[in-house]
Coordinates of C-alpha atoms and ligand atoms in Angstrom, one line a residue:
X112 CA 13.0 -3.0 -33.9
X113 CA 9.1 -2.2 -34.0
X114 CA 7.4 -0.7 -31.2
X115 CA 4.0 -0.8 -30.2
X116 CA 2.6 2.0 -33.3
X117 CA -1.0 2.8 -31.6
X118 CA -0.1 5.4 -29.7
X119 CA 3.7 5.3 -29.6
X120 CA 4.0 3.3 -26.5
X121 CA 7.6 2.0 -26.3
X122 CA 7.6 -1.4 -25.5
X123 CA 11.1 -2.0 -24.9
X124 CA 12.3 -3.0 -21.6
X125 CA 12.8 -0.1 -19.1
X126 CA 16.5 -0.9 -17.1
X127 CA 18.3 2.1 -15.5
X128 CA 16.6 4.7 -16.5
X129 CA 16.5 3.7 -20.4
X130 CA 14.5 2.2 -23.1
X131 CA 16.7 -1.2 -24.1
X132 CA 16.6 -3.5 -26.9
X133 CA 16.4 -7.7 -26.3
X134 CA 20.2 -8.6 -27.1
X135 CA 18.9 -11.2 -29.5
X136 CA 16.3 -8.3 -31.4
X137 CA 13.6 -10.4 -30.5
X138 CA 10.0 -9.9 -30.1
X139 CA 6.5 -10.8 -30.1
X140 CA 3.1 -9.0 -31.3
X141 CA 0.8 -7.8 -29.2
X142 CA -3.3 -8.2 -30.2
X143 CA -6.3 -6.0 -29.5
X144 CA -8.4 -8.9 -28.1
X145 CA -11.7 -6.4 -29.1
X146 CA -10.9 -7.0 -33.2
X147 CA -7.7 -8.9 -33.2
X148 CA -6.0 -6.5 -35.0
X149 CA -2.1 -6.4 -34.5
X150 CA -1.4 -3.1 -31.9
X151 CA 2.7 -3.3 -32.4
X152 CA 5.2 -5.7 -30.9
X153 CA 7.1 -5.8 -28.0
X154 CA 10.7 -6.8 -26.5
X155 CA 10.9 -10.2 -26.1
X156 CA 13.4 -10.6 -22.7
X157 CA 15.0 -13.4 -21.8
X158 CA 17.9 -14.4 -19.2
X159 CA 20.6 -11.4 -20.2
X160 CA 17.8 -8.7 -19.6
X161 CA 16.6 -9.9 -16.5
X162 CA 20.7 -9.8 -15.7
X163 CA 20.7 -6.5 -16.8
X164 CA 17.7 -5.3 -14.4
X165 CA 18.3 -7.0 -11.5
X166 CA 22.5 -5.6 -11.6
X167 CA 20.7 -2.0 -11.9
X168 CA 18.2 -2.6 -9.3
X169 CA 20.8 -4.9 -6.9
X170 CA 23.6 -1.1 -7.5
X171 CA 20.7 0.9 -7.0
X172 CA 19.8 -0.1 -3.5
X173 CA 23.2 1.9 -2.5
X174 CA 22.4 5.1 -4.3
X175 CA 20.3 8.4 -3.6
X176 CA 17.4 6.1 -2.7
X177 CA 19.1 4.4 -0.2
X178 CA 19.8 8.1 1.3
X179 CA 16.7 9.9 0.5
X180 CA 14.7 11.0 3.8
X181 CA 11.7 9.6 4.4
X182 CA 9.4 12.7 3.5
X183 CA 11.0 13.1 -0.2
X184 CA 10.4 9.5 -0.9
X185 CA 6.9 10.0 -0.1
X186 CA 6.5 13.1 -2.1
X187 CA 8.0 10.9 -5.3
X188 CA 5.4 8.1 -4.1
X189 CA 2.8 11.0 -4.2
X190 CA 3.8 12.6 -7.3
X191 CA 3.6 9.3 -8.9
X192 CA 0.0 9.3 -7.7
X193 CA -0.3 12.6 -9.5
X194 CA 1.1 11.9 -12.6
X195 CA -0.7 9.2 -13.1
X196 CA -4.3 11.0 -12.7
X197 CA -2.7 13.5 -15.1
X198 CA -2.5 10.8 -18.1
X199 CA -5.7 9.0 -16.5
X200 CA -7.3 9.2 -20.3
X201 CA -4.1 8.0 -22.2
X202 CA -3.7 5.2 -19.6
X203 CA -7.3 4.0 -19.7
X204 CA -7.1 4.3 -23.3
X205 CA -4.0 2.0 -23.5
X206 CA -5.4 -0.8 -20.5
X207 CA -8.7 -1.2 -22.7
X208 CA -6.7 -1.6 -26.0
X209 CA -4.6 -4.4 -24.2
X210 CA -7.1 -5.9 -22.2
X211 CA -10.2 -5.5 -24.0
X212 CA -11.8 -4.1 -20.9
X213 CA -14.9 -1.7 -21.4
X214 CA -13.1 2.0 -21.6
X215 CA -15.4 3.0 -18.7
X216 CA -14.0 0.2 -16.2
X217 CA -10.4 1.8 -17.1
X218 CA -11.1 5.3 -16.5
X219 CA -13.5 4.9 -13.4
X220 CA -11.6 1.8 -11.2
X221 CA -8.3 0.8 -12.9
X222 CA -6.7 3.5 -13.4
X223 CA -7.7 6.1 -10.0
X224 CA -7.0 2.9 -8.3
X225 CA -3.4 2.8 -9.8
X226 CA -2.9 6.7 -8.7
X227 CA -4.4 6.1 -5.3
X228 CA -2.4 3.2 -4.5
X229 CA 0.5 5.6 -4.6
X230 CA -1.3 8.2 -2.8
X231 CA -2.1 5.3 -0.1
X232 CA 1.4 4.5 0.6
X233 CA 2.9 7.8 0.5
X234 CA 0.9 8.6 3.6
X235 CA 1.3 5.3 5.0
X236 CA 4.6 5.0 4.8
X237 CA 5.1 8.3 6.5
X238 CA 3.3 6.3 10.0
X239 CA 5.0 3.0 10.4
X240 CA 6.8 2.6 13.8
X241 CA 8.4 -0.3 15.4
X242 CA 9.5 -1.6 18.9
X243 CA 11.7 -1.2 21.6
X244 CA 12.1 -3.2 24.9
X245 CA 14.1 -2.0 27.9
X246 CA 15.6 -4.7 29.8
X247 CA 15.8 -2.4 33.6
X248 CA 19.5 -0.9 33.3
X249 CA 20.9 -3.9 31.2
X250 CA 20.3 -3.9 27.6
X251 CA 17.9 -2.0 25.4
X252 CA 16.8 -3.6 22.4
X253 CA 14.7 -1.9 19.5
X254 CA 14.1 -2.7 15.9
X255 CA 14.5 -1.1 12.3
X256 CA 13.2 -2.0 9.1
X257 CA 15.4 -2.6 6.3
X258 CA 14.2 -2.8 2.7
X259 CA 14.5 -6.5 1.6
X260 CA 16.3 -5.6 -1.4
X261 CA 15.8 -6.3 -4.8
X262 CA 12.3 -7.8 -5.4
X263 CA 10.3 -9.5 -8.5
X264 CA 7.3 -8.2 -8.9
X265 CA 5.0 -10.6 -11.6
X266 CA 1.5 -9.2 -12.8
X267 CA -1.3 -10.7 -14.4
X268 CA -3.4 -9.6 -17.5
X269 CA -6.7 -9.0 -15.9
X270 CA -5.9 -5.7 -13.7
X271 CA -2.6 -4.6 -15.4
X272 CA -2.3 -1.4 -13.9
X273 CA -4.0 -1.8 -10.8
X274 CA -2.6 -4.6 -9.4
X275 CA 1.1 -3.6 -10.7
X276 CA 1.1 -0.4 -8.5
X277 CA -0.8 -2.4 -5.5
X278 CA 2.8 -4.0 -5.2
X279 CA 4.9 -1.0 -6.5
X280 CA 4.2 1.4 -4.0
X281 CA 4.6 -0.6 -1.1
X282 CA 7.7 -2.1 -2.7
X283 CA 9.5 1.6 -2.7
X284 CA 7.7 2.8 0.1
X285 CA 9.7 0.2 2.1
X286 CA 12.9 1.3 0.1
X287 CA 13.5 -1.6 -2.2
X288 CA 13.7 -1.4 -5.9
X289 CA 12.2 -3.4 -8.1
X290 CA 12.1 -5.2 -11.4
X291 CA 8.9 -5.9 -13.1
X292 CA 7.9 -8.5 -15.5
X293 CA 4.4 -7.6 -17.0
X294 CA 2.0 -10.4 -18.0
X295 CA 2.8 -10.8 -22.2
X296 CA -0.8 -9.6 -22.8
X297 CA -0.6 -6.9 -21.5
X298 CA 2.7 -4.1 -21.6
X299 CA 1.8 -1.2 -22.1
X300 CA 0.6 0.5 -18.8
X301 CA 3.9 -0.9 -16.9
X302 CA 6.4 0.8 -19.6
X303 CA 4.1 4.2 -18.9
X304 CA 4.6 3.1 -15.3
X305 CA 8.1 3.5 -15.4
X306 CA 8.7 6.3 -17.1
X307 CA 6.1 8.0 -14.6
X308 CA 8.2 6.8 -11.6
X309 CA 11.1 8.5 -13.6
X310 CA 9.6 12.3 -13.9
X311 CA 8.6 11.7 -10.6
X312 CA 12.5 11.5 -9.2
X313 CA 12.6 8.0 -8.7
X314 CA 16.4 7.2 -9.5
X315 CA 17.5 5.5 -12.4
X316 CA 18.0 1.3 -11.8
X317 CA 14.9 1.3 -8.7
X318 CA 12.3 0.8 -11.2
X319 CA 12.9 -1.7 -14.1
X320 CA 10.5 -3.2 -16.4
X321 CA 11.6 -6.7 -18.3
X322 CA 9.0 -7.9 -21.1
X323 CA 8.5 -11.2 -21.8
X324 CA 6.5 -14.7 -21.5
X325 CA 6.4 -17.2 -18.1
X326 CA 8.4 -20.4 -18.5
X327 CA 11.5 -20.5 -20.3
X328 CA 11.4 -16.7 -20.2
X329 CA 12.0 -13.5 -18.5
X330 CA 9.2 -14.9 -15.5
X331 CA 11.6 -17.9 -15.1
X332 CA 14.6 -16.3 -15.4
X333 CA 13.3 -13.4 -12.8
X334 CA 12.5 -16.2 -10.3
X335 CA 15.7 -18.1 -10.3
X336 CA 17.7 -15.0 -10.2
X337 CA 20.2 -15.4 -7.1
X338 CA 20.2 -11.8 -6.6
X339 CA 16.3 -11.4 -6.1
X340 CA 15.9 -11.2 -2.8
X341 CA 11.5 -11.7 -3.0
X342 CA 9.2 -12.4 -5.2
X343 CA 5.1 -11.2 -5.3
X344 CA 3.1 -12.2 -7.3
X345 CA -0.3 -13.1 -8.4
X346 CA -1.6 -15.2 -11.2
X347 CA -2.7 -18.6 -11.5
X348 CA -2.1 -21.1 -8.5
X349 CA -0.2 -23.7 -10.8
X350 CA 2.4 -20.9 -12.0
X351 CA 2.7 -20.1 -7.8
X352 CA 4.2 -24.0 -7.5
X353 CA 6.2 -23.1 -10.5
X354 CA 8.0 -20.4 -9.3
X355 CA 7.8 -22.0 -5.6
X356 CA 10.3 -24.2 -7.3
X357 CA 12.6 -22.2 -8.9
X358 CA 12.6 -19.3 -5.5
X359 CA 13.5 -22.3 -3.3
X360 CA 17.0 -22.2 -4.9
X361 CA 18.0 -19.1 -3.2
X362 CA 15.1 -19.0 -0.3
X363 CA 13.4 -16.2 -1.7
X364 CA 10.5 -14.6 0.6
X365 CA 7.5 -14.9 -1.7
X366 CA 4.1 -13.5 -1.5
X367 CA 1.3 -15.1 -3.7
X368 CA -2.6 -13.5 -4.9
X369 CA -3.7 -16.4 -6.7
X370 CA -6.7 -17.9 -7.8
X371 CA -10.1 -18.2 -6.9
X372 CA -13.8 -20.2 -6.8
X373 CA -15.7 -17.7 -4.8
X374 CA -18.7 -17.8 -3.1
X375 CA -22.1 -16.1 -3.0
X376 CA -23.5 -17.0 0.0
X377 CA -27.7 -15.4 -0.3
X378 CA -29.7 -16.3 2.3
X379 CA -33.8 -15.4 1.8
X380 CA -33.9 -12.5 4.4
X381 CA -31.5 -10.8 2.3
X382 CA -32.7 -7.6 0.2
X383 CA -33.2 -9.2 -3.3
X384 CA -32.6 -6.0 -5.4
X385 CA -29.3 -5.3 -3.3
X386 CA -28.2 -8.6 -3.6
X387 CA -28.9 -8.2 -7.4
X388 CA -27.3 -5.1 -8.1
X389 CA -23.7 -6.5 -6.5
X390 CA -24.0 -10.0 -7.8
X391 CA -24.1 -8.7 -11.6
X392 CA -21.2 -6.7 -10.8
X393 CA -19.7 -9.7 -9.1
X394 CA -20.0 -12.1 -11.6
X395 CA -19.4 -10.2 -14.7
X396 CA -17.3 -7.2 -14.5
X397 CA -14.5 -7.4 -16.3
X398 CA -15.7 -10.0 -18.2
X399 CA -15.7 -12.2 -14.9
X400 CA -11.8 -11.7 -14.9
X401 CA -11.6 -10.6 -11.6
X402 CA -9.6 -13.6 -9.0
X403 CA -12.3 -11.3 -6.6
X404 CA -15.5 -12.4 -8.8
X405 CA -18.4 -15.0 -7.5
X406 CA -18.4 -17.7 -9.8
X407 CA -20.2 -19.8 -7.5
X408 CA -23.4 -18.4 -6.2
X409 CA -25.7 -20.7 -3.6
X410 CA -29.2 -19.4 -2.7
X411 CA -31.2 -20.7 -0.1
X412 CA -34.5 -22.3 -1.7
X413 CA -36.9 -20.1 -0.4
X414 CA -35.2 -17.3 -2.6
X415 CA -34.2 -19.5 -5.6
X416 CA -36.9 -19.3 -8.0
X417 CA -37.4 -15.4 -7.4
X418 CA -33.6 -15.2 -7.6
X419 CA -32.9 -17.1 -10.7
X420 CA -35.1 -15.5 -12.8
X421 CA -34.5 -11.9 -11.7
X422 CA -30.6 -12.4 -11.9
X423 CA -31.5 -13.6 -15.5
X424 CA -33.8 -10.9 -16.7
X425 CA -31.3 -8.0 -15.5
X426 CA -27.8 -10.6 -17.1
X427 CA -29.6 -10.2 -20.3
X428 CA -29.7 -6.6 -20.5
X429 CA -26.0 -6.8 -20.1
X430 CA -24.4 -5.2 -23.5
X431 CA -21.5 -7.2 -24.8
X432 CA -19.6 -5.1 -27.1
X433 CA -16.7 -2.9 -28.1
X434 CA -14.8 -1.8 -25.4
X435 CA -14.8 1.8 -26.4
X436 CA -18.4 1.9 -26.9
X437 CA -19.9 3.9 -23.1
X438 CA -23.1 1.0 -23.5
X439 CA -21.0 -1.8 -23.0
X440 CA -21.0 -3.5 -19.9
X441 CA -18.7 -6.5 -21.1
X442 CA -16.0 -6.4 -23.5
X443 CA -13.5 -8.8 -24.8
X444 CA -11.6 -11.8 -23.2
X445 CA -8.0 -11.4 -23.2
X446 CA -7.1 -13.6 -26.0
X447 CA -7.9 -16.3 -28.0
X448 CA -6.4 -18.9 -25.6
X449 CA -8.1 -18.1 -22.7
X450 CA -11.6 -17.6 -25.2
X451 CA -11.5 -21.0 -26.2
X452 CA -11.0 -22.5 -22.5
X453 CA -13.9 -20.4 -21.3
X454 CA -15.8 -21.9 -24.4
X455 CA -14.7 -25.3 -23.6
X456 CA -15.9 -25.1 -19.9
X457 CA -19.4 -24.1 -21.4
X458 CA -19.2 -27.1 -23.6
X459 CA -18.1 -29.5 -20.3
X460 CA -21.3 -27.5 -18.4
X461 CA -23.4 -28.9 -21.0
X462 CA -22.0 -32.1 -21.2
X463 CA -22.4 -32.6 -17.1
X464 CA -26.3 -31.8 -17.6
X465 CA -25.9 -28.2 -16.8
X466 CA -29.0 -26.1 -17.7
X467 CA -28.0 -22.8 -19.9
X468 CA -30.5 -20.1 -18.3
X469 CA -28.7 -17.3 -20.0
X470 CA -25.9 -16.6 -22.2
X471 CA -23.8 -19.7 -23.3
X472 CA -21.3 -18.9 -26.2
X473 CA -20.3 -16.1 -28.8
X474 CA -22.6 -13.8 -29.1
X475 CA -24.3 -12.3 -32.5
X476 CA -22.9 -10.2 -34.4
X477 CA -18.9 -10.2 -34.1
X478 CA -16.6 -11.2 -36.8
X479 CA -13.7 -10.6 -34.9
X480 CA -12.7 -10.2 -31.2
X481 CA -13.3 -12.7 -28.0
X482 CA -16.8 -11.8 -26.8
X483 CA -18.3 -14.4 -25.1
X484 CA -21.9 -13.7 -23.4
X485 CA -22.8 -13.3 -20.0
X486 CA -23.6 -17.5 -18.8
X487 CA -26.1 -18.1 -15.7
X488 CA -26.0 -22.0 -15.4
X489 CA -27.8 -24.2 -13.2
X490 CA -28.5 -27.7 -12.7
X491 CA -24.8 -28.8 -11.8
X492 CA -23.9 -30.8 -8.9
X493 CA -21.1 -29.8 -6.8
X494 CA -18.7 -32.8 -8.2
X495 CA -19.0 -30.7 -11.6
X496 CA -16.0 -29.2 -12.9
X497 CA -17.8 -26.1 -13.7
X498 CA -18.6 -25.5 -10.0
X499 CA -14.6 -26.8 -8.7
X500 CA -12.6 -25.2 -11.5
X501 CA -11.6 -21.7 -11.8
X502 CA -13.0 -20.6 -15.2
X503 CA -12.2 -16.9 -15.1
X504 CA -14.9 -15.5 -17.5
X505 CA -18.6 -14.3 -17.7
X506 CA -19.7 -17.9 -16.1
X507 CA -20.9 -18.5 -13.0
X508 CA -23.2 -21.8 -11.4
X509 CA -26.5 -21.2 -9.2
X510 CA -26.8 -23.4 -6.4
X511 CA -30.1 -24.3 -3.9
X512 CA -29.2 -24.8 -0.3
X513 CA -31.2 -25.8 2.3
X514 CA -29.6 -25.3 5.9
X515 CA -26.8 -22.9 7.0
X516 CA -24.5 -26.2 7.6
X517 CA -25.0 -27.7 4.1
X518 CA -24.2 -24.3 2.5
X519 CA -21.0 -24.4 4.6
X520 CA -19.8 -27.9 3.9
X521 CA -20.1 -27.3 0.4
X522 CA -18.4 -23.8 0.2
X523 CA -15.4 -25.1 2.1
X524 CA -15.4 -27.9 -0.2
X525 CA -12.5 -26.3 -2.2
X526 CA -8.9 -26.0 -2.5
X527 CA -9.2 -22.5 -3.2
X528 CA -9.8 -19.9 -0.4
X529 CA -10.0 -16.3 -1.7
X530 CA -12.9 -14.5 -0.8
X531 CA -16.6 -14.9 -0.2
X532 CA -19.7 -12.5 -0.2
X533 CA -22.4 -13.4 2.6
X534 CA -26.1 -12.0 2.2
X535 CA -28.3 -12.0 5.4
X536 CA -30.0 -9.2 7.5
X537 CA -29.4 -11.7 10.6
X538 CA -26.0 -10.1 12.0
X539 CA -25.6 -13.1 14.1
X540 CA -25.6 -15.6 11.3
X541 CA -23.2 -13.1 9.0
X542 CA -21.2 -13.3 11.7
X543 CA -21.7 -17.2 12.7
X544 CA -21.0 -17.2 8.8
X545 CA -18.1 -15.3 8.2
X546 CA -16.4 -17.0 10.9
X547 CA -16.5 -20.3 9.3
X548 CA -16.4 -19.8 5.6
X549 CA -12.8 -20.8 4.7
X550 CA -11.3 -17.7 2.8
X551 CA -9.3 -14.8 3.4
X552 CA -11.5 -12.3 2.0
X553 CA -14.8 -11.9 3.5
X554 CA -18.1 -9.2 2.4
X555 CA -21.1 -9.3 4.2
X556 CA -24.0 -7.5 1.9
X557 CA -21.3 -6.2 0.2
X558 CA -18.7 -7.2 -3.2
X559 CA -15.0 -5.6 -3.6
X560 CA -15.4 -2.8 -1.1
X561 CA -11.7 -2.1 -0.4
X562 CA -9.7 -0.3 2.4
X563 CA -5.9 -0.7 1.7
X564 CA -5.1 -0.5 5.7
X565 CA -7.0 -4.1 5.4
X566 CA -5.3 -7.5 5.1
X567 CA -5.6 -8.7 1.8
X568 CA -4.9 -12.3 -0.1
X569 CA -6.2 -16.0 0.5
X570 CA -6.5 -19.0 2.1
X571 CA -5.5 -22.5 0.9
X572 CA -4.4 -22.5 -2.6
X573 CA -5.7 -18.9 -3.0
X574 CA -2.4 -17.5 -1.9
X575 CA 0.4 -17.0 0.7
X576 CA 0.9 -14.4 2.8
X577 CA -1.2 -10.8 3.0
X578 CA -0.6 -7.4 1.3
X579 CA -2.4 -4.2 2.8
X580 CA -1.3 -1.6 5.2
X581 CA 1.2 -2.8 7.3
X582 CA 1.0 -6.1 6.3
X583 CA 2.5 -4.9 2.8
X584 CA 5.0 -3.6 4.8
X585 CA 5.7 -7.1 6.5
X586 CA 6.1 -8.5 3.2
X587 CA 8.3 -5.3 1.7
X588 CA 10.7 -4.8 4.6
X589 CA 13.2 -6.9 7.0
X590 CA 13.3 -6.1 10.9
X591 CA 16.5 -5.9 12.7
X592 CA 16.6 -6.1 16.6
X593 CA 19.7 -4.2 17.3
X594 CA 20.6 -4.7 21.3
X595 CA 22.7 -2.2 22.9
X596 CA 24.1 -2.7 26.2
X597 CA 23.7 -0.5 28.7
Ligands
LIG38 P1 -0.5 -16.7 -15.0 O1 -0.1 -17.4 -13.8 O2 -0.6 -17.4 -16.3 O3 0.5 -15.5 -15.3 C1 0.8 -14.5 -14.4 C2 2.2 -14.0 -14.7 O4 3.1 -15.0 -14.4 C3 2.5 -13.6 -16.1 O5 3.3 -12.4 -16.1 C4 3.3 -14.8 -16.7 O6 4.2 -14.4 -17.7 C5 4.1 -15.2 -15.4 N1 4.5 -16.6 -15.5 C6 3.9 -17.7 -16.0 N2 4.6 -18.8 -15.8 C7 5.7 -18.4 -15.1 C8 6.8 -19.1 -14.6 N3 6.9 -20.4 -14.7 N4 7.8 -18.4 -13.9 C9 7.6 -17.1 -13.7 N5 6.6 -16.4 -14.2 C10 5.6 -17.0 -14.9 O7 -1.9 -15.9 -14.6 P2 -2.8 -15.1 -15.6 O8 -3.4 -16.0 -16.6 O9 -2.0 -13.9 -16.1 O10 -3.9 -14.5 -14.6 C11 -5.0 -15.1 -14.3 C12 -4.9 -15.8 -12.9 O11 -4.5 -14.9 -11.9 C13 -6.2 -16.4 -12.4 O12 -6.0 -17.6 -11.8 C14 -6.6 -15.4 -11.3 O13 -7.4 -15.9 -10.3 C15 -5.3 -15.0 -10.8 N6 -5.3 -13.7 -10.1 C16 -5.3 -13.7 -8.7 C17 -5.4 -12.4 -8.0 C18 -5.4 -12.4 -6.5 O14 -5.3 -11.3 -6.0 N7 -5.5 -13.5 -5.8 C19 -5.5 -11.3 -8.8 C20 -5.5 -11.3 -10.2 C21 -5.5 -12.5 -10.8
LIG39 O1 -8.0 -4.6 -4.8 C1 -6.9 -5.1 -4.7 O2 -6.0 -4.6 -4.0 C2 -6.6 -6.4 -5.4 N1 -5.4 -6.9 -5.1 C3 -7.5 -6.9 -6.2 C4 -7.3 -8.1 -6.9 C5 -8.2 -8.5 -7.9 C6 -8.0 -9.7 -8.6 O3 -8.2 -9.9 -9.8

């Protein structure tokens, strides 16, 4: 069969320790959403590869990693770390080609991020305790953590690398192994992922990748599997109920990042240029594919005006363009699919009386690739689908708000619950603020500032569950009391 040609990426599933063909030689081509030229093709896995990986992860549980002390299994968790900063150019290279992300997003947050998840965990790991009661001279009773076994681990396009090592290293931190399915868009950084994990002394049959497409596919099959013992992943909340359904066949502990309709929260003692600065970032990196991003952005009137046309003025400047171009700030959408929804959402904001300040469509100059501008739109009311619906691209609504309470009814107006960015110099009303917005994720005068130690995930229909620091471990791990009597 083909593989991927651009850079000799083999795009075969990964499954104890070897590149392996789909039994049924089939595959499907993966696009270069920047020009829409064909990159290669991939395996196209299906029910007997899934088998295939989850027998060598489920037999790999018992071998050398079972038995490997603690400080080696870090030093592989670190070396992955390394390895990964020592292809940090090839691996940008190959995330921008898939994603058509600008090439300096890759190299300056997707990829470190990737290495230092690895480096997070391998100290981390290295600290976890756990807890022991005496019962005077009756019993004692302490606990260990066991790896939950063989877990799914399901990525999205937008943040291939980053957010498949976010669950990777705590996964074999904890001992598990794993078997990935990587989002169909996007390959080519998870089959470099395993083969990392490989020089680095992970054994063969821990880390398995399975290509493929959702339903019907290697995502369904991976989710029905009786031998998966958990699931994370993170994509769109209507694929969460999906495999909700198929996991609840075999009770399968599940942890779920999904979508988002966050808000920004400015109040008019906030420092304008600040705010400025963060909310471009916020609403269009990454071509606004970010679950993390403020599509919904509510200024109190006094600011509004001033606001708006500031937040315009400096959108504008924004270059859309080739992803391996160092001006451009926004590159390509993922595909065409996913283009023509955002589209269609900018159609519906016109339709609902929506007022275009910026942006709006394709802009000038491309024959080929999903660039779509970055959109400011105002003049929607909150029943608007544009201000309810995740739309996942440049696009974000600006909001006037009055009083603290009316900006608070209508931000917790959602069934979504990710995150929210608060702008005030009043500390008491960031706090009063925080307290009450309903989402798991909360920056005050701040957008995406991470510490992994910190829980991490949603509220609502945002997600279930949190990853971070121990709470990855939580998620990663099984505790056994054990009670001895004395
Ligand atoms: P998606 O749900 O369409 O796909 C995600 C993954 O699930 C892909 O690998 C896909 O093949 C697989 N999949 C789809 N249907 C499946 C099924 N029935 N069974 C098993 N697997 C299946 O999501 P997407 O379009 O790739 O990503 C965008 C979405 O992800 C947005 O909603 C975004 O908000 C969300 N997201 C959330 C977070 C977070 O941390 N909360 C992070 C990134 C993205
Ligand atoms: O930073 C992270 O750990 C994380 N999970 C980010 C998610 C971004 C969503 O698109």
């Amino acid at each position: 069969m083909d593989t991927i040609t651009v850079t000799g990426i083999d795009c075969r599933h990964f499954i104890n320790g070897k590149y392996v063909d789909s039994a049924n030689s089939r595959t499907f081509l993966n696009t270069n959403p920047a020009n829409e030229n064909i990159l290669g093709s991939v395996a196209e896995g299906g029910k007997e590869e899934i088998d295939l990986a989850v027998a060598a992860a489920k037999e790999a549980l018992n071998g050398p990693w079972k038995t490997m002390p603690l400080t080696e299994r870090s030093n592989v968790l670190r070396k992955i770390g390394d390895l990964i900063l020592e292809r940090k150019d090839e691996l940008a290279r190959l995330e921008s080609l898939d994603t058509g992300k600008p090439i300096w997003l890759s190299s300056t947050i997707d990829i470190p991020r990737a290495a230092y998840n690895f480096h997070f965990f391998a100290d981390y790991m290295t600290t976890m305790g756990t807890e022991a009661y005496q019962h005077d001279d009756v019993a004692i009773n302490y606990a260990v953590r066991k790896p939950v076994g063989v877990v799914g681990l399901i990525n999205p396009w937008n943040l291939p690398m980053l957010l498949l090592t976010w669950k990777l290293a705590p996964c074999l931190a904890a001992g598990n192994t794993a078997v990935m399915k990587p989002a169909e868009w996007t390959p080519m950084t998870a089959t470099v992922l395993a083969e990392i994990c490989k020089e680095a002394g992970v054994p063969d049959g821990v880390v398995n990748v399975v290509h493929g497409f959702g339903p019907n596919s290697a995502g369904a099959a991976l989710t029905e599997h009786p031998d998966v013992d958990a699931i994370t992943f993170t994509g769109e909340t209507s694929t969460g109920t999906a495999i909700m359904k198929a996991a609840a066949k075999s009770l399968k502990k599940l942890s779920y990042e999904l979508g988002g309709k966050n808000p920004n929260i400015i109040f008019a003692d906030s420092d304008l240029d600040e705010v400025l600065e963060t909310t471009i970032k916020s609403s269009f990196i990454n071509q606004g594919e970010v679950c993390l991003c403020g599509s919904r952005i509510y200024v109190e009137r006094a600011a509004y005006d001033e606001f708006v046309d500031k937040f315009v003025a400096k959108t504008k400047e924004l270059v859309v363009g080739d992803p391996f171009d160092e001006k451009t700030k926004i590159g390509a959408m993922i595909g065409k699919e996913h283009y023509d929804r955002v589209l269609g959402f900018l159609d519906l904001a016109r339709e609902e009386g929506g007022i275009i300040r910026t942006g709006g469509g394709r802009p000038d100059g491309f024959e080929k690739g999903y660039y779509i501008e970055p959109t400011i739109i105002t003049g929607l009311d909150r029943d608007s689908r544009c201000v309810r619906e995740e739309i996942f691209g440049p696009v974000v609504t600006v909001i006037p708000f009055d009083t603290e309470e009316e900006v608070l009814e209508q931000v917790n107006d959602s069934h979504y619950g990710l995150s929210a960015s608060i702008w005030t110099n009043d500390l008491r009303r960031a706090h009063r603020v925080a307290n009450e917005v309903e989402a798991g994720i909360i920056w005050v005068n701040t957008w995406f500032l991470r510490d992994l130690r910190t829980p991490f995930g949603g509220m609502k229909q945002s997600g279930i569950g949190r990853e971070g620091g121990m709470h990855s471990f939580e998620f990663y791990s099984e505790l056994k009391n054990i009670c001895i009597k004395l």
